[in-house]
Short mmCIF file of C-alpha atoms in Angstrom, two decimals:
data_model
loop_
_atom_site.label_atom_id
_atom_site.label_comp_id
_atom_site.label_asym_id
_atom_site.label_seq_id
_atom_site.Cartn_x
_atom_site.Cartn_y
_atom_site.Cartn_z
CA UNK A 24 66.18 34.11 -31.28
CA UNK A 25 63.17 36.22 -30.36
CA UNK A 26 61.79 35.86 -33.48
CA UNK A 27 61.66 31.83 -32.46
CA UNK A 28 60.69 32.91 -28.75
CA UNK A 29 57.82 35.00 -30.29
CA UNK A 30 56.66 32.12 -32.67
CA UNK A 31 56.56 29.27 -29.34
CA UNK A 32 54.62 31.94 -27.20
CA UNK A 33 52.34 33.18 -30.45
CA UNK A 34 51.85 29.25 -30.35
CA UNK A 35 50.97 28.58 -26.76
CA UNK A 36 48.62 31.49 -27.06
CA UNK A 37 46.63 29.87 -30.06
CA UNK A 38 46.32 26.51 -28.04
CA UNK A 39 42.28 26.58 -26.72
CA UNK A 40 42.15 27.19 -22.59
CA UNK A 41 40.72 24.26 -20.44
CA UNK A 42 38.42 26.00 -18.37
CA UNK A 43 36.93 23.82 -15.06
CA UNK A 44 33.27 22.92 -16.07
CA UNK A 45 34.01 23.22 -19.23
CA UNK A 46 32.60 19.69 -21.43
CA UNK A 47 35.62 18.67 -23.52
CA UNK A 48 35.88 15.75 -25.51
CA UNK A 49 38.66 13.25 -25.85
CA UNK A 50 40.38 9.94 -27.31
CA UNK A 51 40.59 7.23 -24.42
CA UNK A 52 44.32 6.74 -24.84
CA UNK A 53 44.92 4.02 -22.16
CA UNK A 54 43.37 2.37 -19.31
CA UNK A 55 46.24 2.86 -16.12
CA UNK A 56 47.20 0.39 -13.39
CA UNK A 57 44.61 2.62 -10.74
CA UNK A 58 41.77 2.04 -12.69
CA UNK A 59 41.89 5.79 -14.78
CA UNK A 60 40.71 6.15 -18.10
CA UNK A 61 43.64 8.55 -19.50
CA UNK A 62 42.28 11.02 -22.12
CA UNK A 63 43.89 12.87 -25.37
CA UNK A 64 41.95 16.43 -24.88
CA UNK A 65 40.92 16.66 -28.25
CA UNK A 66 42.53 20.39 -29.33
CA UNK A 67 44.44 21.01 -26.21
CA UNK A 68 47.65 19.04 -26.52
CA UNK A 69 46.96 17.73 -23.11
CA UNK A 70 45.77 14.56 -21.13
CA UNK A 71 43.15 14.54 -18.71
CA UNK A 72 41.85 11.76 -16.37
CA UNK A 73 38.93 10.26 -15.09
CA UNK A 74 39.49 8.24 -12.36
CA UNK A 75 37.02 4.76 -11.75
CA UNK A 76 34.70 7.09 -9.12
CA UNK A 77 33.80 9.40 -11.67
CA UNK A 78 33.55 7.31 -14.25
CA UNK A 79 29.97 4.86 -12.58
CA UNK A 80 28.53 4.37 -9.38
CA UNK A 81 29.37 1.05 -9.53
CA UNK A 82 31.97 0.54 -7.34
CA UNK A 83 32.78 -3.15 -8.32
CA UNK A 84 32.10 -2.13 -12.34
CA UNK A 85 34.99 -3.37 -14.31
CA UNK A 86 36.55 -0.33 -16.05
CA UNK A 87 37.01 -2.09 -19.69
CA UNK A 88 33.61 -3.11 -19.75
CA UNK A 89 32.62 0.05 -20.06
CA UNK A 90 34.98 1.70 -22.27
CA UNK A 91 37.88 1.13 -24.49
CA UNK A 92 41.14 2.63 -26.28
CA UNK A 93 40.50 4.74 -29.07
CA UNK A 94 37.05 5.38 -27.73
CA UNK A 95 35.55 8.94 -28.16
CA UNK A 96 33.97 10.19 -24.48
CA UNK A 97 32.78 13.04 -23.18
CA UNK A 98 33.37 14.43 -19.69
CA UNK A 99 33.44 17.79 -17.26
CA UNK A 100 36.45 19.17 -16.27
CA UNK A 101 36.36 19.17 -12.68
CA UNK A 102 39.74 20.50 -11.67
CA UNK A 103 43.59 20.93 -12.67
CA UNK A 104 46.10 18.38 -11.12
CA UNK A 105 48.56 20.09 -9.00
CA UNK A 106 50.99 17.45 -8.82
CA UNK A 107 53.56 17.62 -11.85
CA UNK A 108 54.39 13.76 -11.06
CA UNK A 109 51.18 12.52 -12.14
CA UNK A 110 51.85 13.42 -16.47
CA UNK A 111 48.24 14.46 -16.30
CA UNK A 112 46.89 17.89 -16.34
CA UNK A 113 43.31 17.69 -15.50
CA UNK A 114 40.77 15.41 -13.09
CA UNK A 115 37.66 14.65 -15.56
CA UNK A 116 34.10 13.38 -14.80
CA UNK A 117 31.85 11.38 -17.07
CA UNK A 118 29.29 11.13 -13.76
CA UNK A 119 29.10 14.69 -13.44
CA UNK A 120 28.35 15.09 -17.27
CA UNK A 121 25.62 12.52 -17.19
CA UNK A 122 24.34 14.02 -14.42
CA UNK A 123 24.32 17.67 -15.29
CA UNK A 124 22.16 16.53 -18.74
CA UNK A 125 20.03 14.49 -16.31
CA UNK A 126 19.55 17.59 -14.33
CA UNK A 127 18.93 19.61 -17.84
CA UNK A 128 16.36 17.16 -19.14
CA UNK A 129 14.60 16.71 -15.81
CA UNK A 130 14.23 20.76 -15.72
CA UNK A 131 12.66 20.68 -19.24
CA UNK A 132 10.46 17.96 -18.25
CA UNK A 133 8.92 19.78 -15.87
CA UNK A 134 8.30 23.06 -17.21
CA UNK A 135 6.71 20.12 -20.21
CA UNK A 136 5.10 18.04 -17.92
CA UNK A 137 6.10 15.06 -19.26
CA UNK A 138 6.01 11.82 -17.60
CA UNK A 139 8.96 10.28 -16.47
CA UNK A 140 9.59 6.36 -15.89
CA UNK A 141 11.56 6.23 -12.55
CA UNK A 142 12.62 2.76 -10.86
CA UNK A 143 12.51 2.25 -7.53
CA UNK A 144 15.99 2.18 -6.24
CA UNK A 145 15.21 2.42 -2.27
CA UNK A 146 11.98 2.26 0.39
CA UNK A 147 12.53 4.49 3.12
CA UNK A 148 9.83 5.87 6.09
CA UNK A 149 8.57 8.73 4.24
CA UNK A 150 8.43 7.51 0.79
CA UNK A 151 10.39 5.55 -2.36
CA UNK A 152 13.82 6.69 -3.23
CA UNK A 153 14.43 6.48 -7.39
CA UNK A 154 16.65 7.22 -10.38
CA UNK A 155 15.59 9.66 -12.59
CA UNK A 156 18.35 9.15 -15.55
CA UNK A 157 21.06 8.67 -12.93
CA UNK A 158 19.39 11.58 -10.33
CA UNK A 159 18.22 10.75 -7.46
CA UNK A 160 14.44 11.59 -6.87
CA UNK A 161 11.89 11.14 -4.34
CA UNK A 162 8.36 10.11 -4.51
CA UNK A 163 7.01 11.08 -1.17
CA UNK A 164 4.20 8.33 0.40
CA UNK A 165 1.65 10.87 -0.23
CA UNK A 166 2.01 10.95 -3.59
CA UNK A 167 2.34 7.72 -4.22
CA UNK A 168 -1.08 6.79 -5.02
CA UNK A 169 -4.37 8.47 -4.76
CA UNK A 170 -5.44 6.39 -1.94
CA UNK A 171 -4.09 5.71 1.41
CA UNK A 172 -1.07 3.05 1.19
CA UNK A 173 -0.08 0.95 3.96
CA UNK A 174 3.39 -1.26 2.35
CA UNK A 175 5.37 0.07 0.66
CA UNK A 176 8.01 -2.25 0.10
CA UNK A 177 5.33 -3.93 -2.64
CA UNK A 178 7.25 -0.96 -4.60
CA UNK A 179 10.49 -1.91 -4.08
CA UNK A 180 12.57 -3.05 -7.74
CA UNK A 181 9.41 -1.82 -9.65
CA UNK A 182 9.69 0.67 -12.25
CA UNK A 183 7.00 3.22 -11.69
CA UNK A 184 5.50 6.18 -14.03
CA UNK A 185 5.42 9.65 -12.22
CA UNK A 186 5.64 13.58 -12.97
CA UNK A 187 8.32 15.91 -11.22
CA UNK A 188 6.89 18.42 -9.49
CA UNK A 189 10.07 20.07 -7.93
CA UNK A 190 13.37 20.61 -8.90
CA UNK A 191 16.30 22.23 -7.49
CA UNK A 192 20.00 21.15 -9.26
CA UNK A 193 22.16 23.19 -6.67
CA UNK A 194 20.56 21.03 -3.84
CA UNK A 195 20.14 17.88 -5.53
CA UNK A 196 16.22 18.48 -4.55
CA UNK A 197 14.40 16.66 -6.93
CA UNK A 198 10.28 15.40 -5.83
CA UNK A 199 8.11 13.47 -8.09
CA UNK A 200 4.64 12.58 -7.68
CA UNK A 201 3.20 9.21 -9.12
CA UNK A 202 0.06 10.33 -7.65
CA UNK A 203 -0.32 13.02 -10.45
CA UNK A 204 -0.16 10.47 -13.66
CA UNK A 205 -2.48 8.26 -11.99
CA UNK A 206 -5.20 10.87 -11.40
CA UNK A 207 -4.89 12.00 -15.16
CA UNK A 208 -5.30 8.23 -16.31
CA UNK A 209 -7.95 7.84 -14.06
CA UNK A 210 -9.79 11.02 -15.77
CA UNK A 211 -9.35 9.51 -19.35
CA UNK A 212 -10.41 6.14 -17.74
CA UNK A 213 -13.41 7.34 -16.44
CA UNK A 214 -14.27 9.53 -19.91
CA UNK A 215 -14.01 6.18 -21.59
CA UNK A 216 -16.55 4.70 -19.41
CA UNK A 217 -19.20 7.03 -19.37
CA UNK A 218 -18.92 7.16 -22.93
CA UNK A 219 -18.95 3.49 -23.36
CA UNK A 220 -20.50 1.72 -20.41
CA UNK A 221 -24.22 1.70 -19.84
CA UNK A 222 -26.20 0.63 -17.22
CA UNK A 223 -26.79 -3.65 -17.55
CA UNK A 224 -24.02 -3.91 -19.22
CA UNK A 225 -21.89 -7.28 -18.17
CA UNK A 226 -17.83 -6.74 -18.00
CA UNK A 227 -14.61 -8.23 -16.64
CA UNK A 228 -12.52 -6.58 -14.03
CA UNK A 229 -10.11 -7.59 -11.52
CA UNK A 230 -10.64 -7.58 -7.66
CA UNK A 231 -8.03 -4.38 -6.85
CA UNK A 232 -8.93 -4.35 -3.24
CA UNK A 233 -11.25 -4.98 -0.37
CA UNK A 234 -13.02 -3.47 2.69
CA UNK A 235 -15.47 -4.68 5.17
CA UNK A 236 -18.37 -3.15 3.16
CA UNK A 237 -17.64 -4.51 -0.76
CA UNK A 238 -14.95 -4.89 -3.14
CA UNK A 239 -13.47 -2.28 -5.88
CA UNK A 240 -13.17 -3.95 -9.12
CA UNK A 241 -10.80 -2.21 -11.12
CA UNK A 242 -12.04 -1.77 -15.01
CA UNK A 243 -9.28 -0.73 -16.72
CA UNK A 244 -7.94 2.50 -14.55
CA UNK A 245 -11.54 3.14 -12.61
CA UNK A 246 -12.49 1.18 -9.77
CA UNK A 247 -16.54 0.29 -9.15
CA UNK A 248 -17.97 -0.76 -6.02
CA UNK A 249 -19.58 -4.39 -5.43
CA UNK A 250 -21.24 -4.03 -2.35
CA UNK A 251 -21.19 -7.03 -0.09
CA UNK A 252 -24.77 -7.35 -0.26
CA UNK A 253 -24.05 -8.09 -3.92
CA UNK A 254 -21.35 -10.54 -4.19
CA UNK A 255 -23.38 -13.53 -4.00
CA UNK A 256 -26.77 -14.51 -3.65
CA UNK A 257 -25.95 -16.04 -0.11
CA UNK A 258 -24.84 -14.26 2.94
CA UNK A 259 -21.43 -12.68 2.66
CA UNK A 260 -19.81 -11.93 6.08
CA UNK A 261 -16.53 -10.45 4.86
CA UNK A 262 -15.65 -10.20 1.00
CA UNK A 263 -12.55 -11.86 1.81
CA UNK A 264 -14.30 -14.93 2.59
CA UNK A 265 -14.82 -15.35 -1.16
CA UNK A 266 -13.05 -12.78 -3.41
CA UNK A 267 -8.80 -12.45 -3.42
CA UNK A 268 -7.27 -9.54 -4.88
CA UNK A 269 -6.17 -10.11 -8.54
CA UNK A 270 -8.89 -12.41 -9.08
CA UNK A 271 -10.76 -11.92 -12.48
CA UNK A 272 -14.45 -11.44 -11.97
CA UNK A 273 -17.60 -10.83 -14.20
CA UNK A 274 -19.84 -7.89 -13.11
CA UNK A 275 -22.85 -6.28 -14.08
CA UNK A 276 -23.39 -2.65 -14.03
CA UNK A 277 -26.14 -1.51 -11.53
CA UNK A 278 -25.05 2.39 -11.55
CA UNK A 279 -23.08 5.22 -13.38
CA UNK A 280 -22.83 8.35 -11.81
CA UNK A 281 -21.03 10.53 -13.88
CA UNK A 282 -21.29 13.88 -11.21
CA UNK A 283 -19.81 11.58 -8.52
CA UNK A 284 -17.51 9.76 -10.75
CA UNK A 285 -19.32 6.33 -8.82
CA UNK A 286 -19.82 2.99 -10.46
CA UNK A 287 -21.32 0.58 -8.79
CA UNK A 288 -21.46 -3.53 -9.97
CA UNK A 289 -23.03 -6.54 -8.96
CA UNK A 290 -21.25 -10.01 -8.97
CA UNK A 291 -24.62 -11.99 -8.40
CA UNK A 292 -26.73 -10.53 -11.10
CA UNK A 293 -24.44 -12.13 -13.33
CA UNK A 294 -24.76 -15.57 -11.42
CA UNK A 295 -28.24 -17.48 -11.90
CA UNK A 296 -30.11 -16.97 -8.84
CA UNK A 297 -31.71 -19.25 -6.12
CA UNK A 298 -34.77 -18.51 -7.04
CA UNK A 299 -33.68 -20.11 -11.25
CA UNK A 300 -32.30 -23.00 -9.16
CA UNK A 301 -35.58 -23.64 -7.49
CA UNK A 302 -38.18 -23.24 -10.19
CA UNK A 303 -35.44 -26.00 -12.51
CA UNK A 304 -34.79 -28.39 -9.56
CA UNK A 305 -38.14 -28.36 -7.54
CA UNK A 306 -41.11 -28.36 -9.49
CA UNK A 307 -44.56 -28.49 -8.16
CA UNK A 308 -44.78 -32.14 -6.62
CA UNK A 309 -40.95 -32.24 -5.36
CA UNK A 310 -40.06 -33.75 -1.97
CA UNK A 311 -37.52 -31.75 -0.59
CA UNK A 312 -35.42 -31.65 2.97
CA UNK A 313 -35.70 -28.01 4.61
CA UNK A 314 -34.67 -26.40 7.89
CA UNK A 315 -37.54 -24.07 9.84
CA UNK A 316 -35.93 -20.94 9.51
CA UNK A 317 -38.62 -18.98 11.70
CA UNK A 318 -42.26 -20.01 13.13
CA UNK A 319 -44.73 -17.38 12.70
CA UNK A 320 -48.75 -17.15 13.20
CA UNK A 321 -49.91 -18.11 10.51
CA UNK A 322 -47.30 -20.81 9.38
CA UNK A 323 -43.46 -21.61 9.27
CA UNK A 324 -40.77 -20.71 6.70
CA UNK A 325 -38.71 -23.74 5.49
CA UNK A 326 -35.51 -23.08 3.12
CA UNK A 327 -35.26 -25.48 1.19
CA UNK A 328 -32.10 -23.84 -0.92
CA UNK A 329 -29.88 -21.17 0.43
CA UNK A 330 -31.30 -18.30 -0.01
CA UNK A 331 -34.69 -19.69 -0.59
CA UNK A 332 -37.58 -20.31 1.71
CA UNK A 333 -40.96 -21.59 1.19
CA UNK A 334 -44.20 -21.45 3.43
CA UNK A 335 -45.96 -24.01 5.29
CA UNK A 336 -49.32 -22.50 5.86
CA UNK A 337 -50.48 -23.44 9.22
CA UNK A 338 -53.50 -25.52 7.89
CA UNK A 339 -50.73 -27.42 5.68
CA UNK A 340 -48.40 -28.21 8.94
CA UNK A 341 -50.88 -31.46 9.96
CA UNK A 342 -53.72 -33.25 9.32
CA UNK A 343 -55.17 -32.30 12.84
CA UNK A 344 -56.24 -28.88 14.07
CA UNK A 345 -52.99 -26.95 14.35
CA UNK A 346 -54.30 -24.04 16.76
CA UNK A 347 -50.06 -22.38 17.40
CA UNK A 348 -47.43 -23.50 14.73
CA UNK A 349 -45.10 -22.53 17.57
CA UNK A 350 -46.59 -25.96 19.07
CA UNK A 351 -45.56 -28.33 16.79
CA UNK A 352 -42.64 -27.20 14.53
CA UNK A 353 -39.21 -24.80 15.99
CA UNK A 354 -36.66 -23.09 14.07
CA UNK A 355 -33.58 -24.80 12.93
CA UNK A 356 -35.87 -28.17 12.48
CA UNK A 357 -35.33 -30.48 9.94
CA UNK A 358 -38.65 -31.35 8.29
CA UNK A 359 -39.47 -32.97 4.84
CA UNK A 360 -41.72 -30.63 2.83
CA UNK A 361 -43.80 -31.47 -0.47
CA UNK A 362 -43.91 -28.55 -3.37
CA UNK A 363 -47.22 -27.22 -3.86
CA UNK A 364 -46.38 -24.16 -6.00
CA UNK A 365 -43.35 -21.90 -6.92
CA UNK A 366 -43.13 -18.89 -8.35
CA UNK A 367 -39.66 -18.01 -9.22
CA UNK A 368 -40.84 -14.40 -10.67
CA UNK A 369 -42.91 -13.19 -7.12
CA UNK A 370 -40.10 -15.27 -5.08
CA UNK A 371 -43.01 -17.39 -3.64
CA UNK A 372 -42.52 -21.12 -2.23
CA UNK A 373 -46.13 -22.93 -1.19
CA UNK A 374 -44.74 -25.96 0.44
CA UNK A 375 -46.68 -28.83 2.90
CA UNK A 376 -45.77 -30.81 5.41
CA UNK A 377 -49.16 -32.91 5.81
CA UNK A 378 -49.28 -33.62 2.02
CA UNK A 379 -46.63 -36.33 3.20
CA UNK A 380 -48.37 -37.66 5.79
CA UNK A 381 -50.97 -40.27 5.98
CA UNK A 382 -54.26 -39.17 6.50
CA UNK A 383 -56.57 -40.00 9.30
CA UNK A 384 -59.15 -42.79 8.95
CA UNK A 385 -62.37 -41.20 9.01
CA UNK A 386 -66.30 -43.01 9.96
CA UNK A 387 -68.33 -43.51 7.41
CA UNK A 388 -71.04 -40.62 7.61
CA UNK A 389 -73.99 -42.80 7.00
CA UNK A 390 -72.99 -44.46 10.22
CA UNK A 391 -72.72 -41.24 12.03
CA UNK A 392 -76.47 -40.12 10.54
CA UNK A 393 -77.84 -43.38 11.73
CA UNK A 394 -76.39 -43.16 15.01
CA UNK A 395 -78.03 -39.75 15.63
CA UNK A 396 -81.38 -40.64 14.30
CA UNK A 397 -81.64 -43.37 16.69
CA UNK A 398 -81.02 -41.15 19.30
CA UNK A 399 -83.60 -38.86 18.34
CA UNK A 400 -86.00 -41.56 18.12
CA UNK A 401 -85.04 -42.29 21.82
CA UNK A 402 -85.92 -39.07 23.06
CA UNK A 403 -88.93 -38.76 21.08
CA UNK A 404 -90.27 -42.14 22.79
CA UNK A 405 -89.20 -40.39 26.31
CA UNK A 406 -90.16 -37.00 25.42
CA UNK A 407 -93.11 -37.11 22.79
CA UNK A 408 -93.52 -33.25 23.23
CA UNK A 409 -92.52 -30.50 21.37
CA UNK A 410 -89.71 -29.82 22.60
CA UNK A 411 -88.87 -33.21 21.66
CA UNK A 412 -89.83 -32.79 18.31
CA UNK A 413 -87.50 -29.33 17.55
CA UNK A 414 -84.79 -31.24 18.61
CA UNK A 415 -86.04 -34.14 16.22
CA UNK A 416 -85.01 -31.42 13.65
CA UNK A 417 -82.17 -29.54 14.72
CA UNK A 418 -80.66 -33.18 14.53
CA UNK A 419 -81.66 -33.73 11.23
CA UNK A 420 -80.64 -30.47 9.79
CA UNK A 421 -78.23 -30.65 6.75
CA UNK A 422 -74.24 -30.48 7.39
CA UNK A 423 -73.56 -29.22 4.23
CA UNK A 424 -74.89 -25.77 4.37
CA UNK A 425 -73.39 -23.30 2.80
CA UNK A 426 -73.40 -19.29 3.13
CA UNK A 427 -71.91 -18.27 -0.80
CA UNK A 428 -73.89 -17.24 -3.43
CA UNK A 429 -73.74 -19.71 -5.77
CA UNK A 430 -75.03 -22.64 -3.55
CA UNK A 431 -77.40 -19.47 -1.46
CA UNK A 432 -77.34 -17.78 1.70
CA UNK A 433 -79.23 -20.11 4.03
CA UNK A 434 -79.25 -19.14 7.73
CA UNK A 435 -79.73 -20.77 10.80
CA UNK A 436 -83.50 -19.57 11.33
CA UNK A 437 -83.80 -21.11 8.39
CA UNK A 438 -82.36 -24.29 8.63
CA UNK A 439 -84.52 -25.09 11.63
CA UNK A 440 -87.67 -23.05 11.23
CA UNK A 441 -87.80 -20.71 14.02
CA UNK A 442 -91.74 -20.57 13.87
CA UNK A 443 -91.98 -24.12 15.03
CA UNK A 444 -91.22 -22.91 18.29
CA UNK A 445 -94.01 -20.32 18.96
#
């Protein structure tokens, strides 16, 4: 009898000890009426049980969809069962084992500086709650973007890339930064762009965001700025009046500043300019309707196309003498003009209003001369003196005199022969 007792004690001593916190492997023996998974712990001869709350975080999950009788499963020993009526020796937890391994993996990624993909499970006031392989993590609002974000709800349901920057498993504290990932991606994109892109290149980009002073265009991880003055040839008050976020646009590279990491872009430089349109649609002789934009001492500027203004010189306003253009024209007035000359390279357009008006009738010069001669003869007959003779010569003086070098440089003394007054 003593020998049998000794053999029994020796057999019991040979059984592996099941310790709380240890990881054990076992076979699923059954799923009981309380939705608990009964496990035969390998090498121990005892059974453990995994309650549904220790199997999954989904309270509505169907246990039979998660495990089947005969499956092999690993779990953590949480505690011994104190009641002898249950028939089980230990409470096990698969969820705790998954969390432990997730913390270990997270610690490894923190050490290696690796990127994790984390679904956003909740948006709170201070940031985003994410799931990192079963571990609850948090991305503070300041760590979401490399710029200020007004509305965090846009991230709900998304899976974001982030880096673990702080970890404390004992306090269940896991802090991540998406901004660090974006900064690294931006640095790589900047290096690529500055190596491959040159001033004058035309590329495609997507409108990322807009401000009062312009629009930021995503060129593939890097934003370039289109100033409001470079959006269109026409005047733009607000970028949002002509662009929308997400819109794909063509842009021309105006400037690359590697030191300041700035890229200057233009949308209007990729579009035909208004002066090109003017040259094509309004050659010399074209009649257009325009709007007087402003009146100056030497004429008036008339807009004939959006962004194209031409000058009506004071001499081209009317066949009548115009002393002050503002006496004839006013800003905002609609007028018909004729194109006299167009120079798109110098952005100059010469216009005429009087070219579309009928010239006033002019008396024959011979009739005018005859009248003058008759008048002179009457004065001569009445006076017959030296002064009368001089008057005849003044009236008969040539009217088409010129002061150019080609046609001579006659003076008034030459014309009237002042020695006759001696």
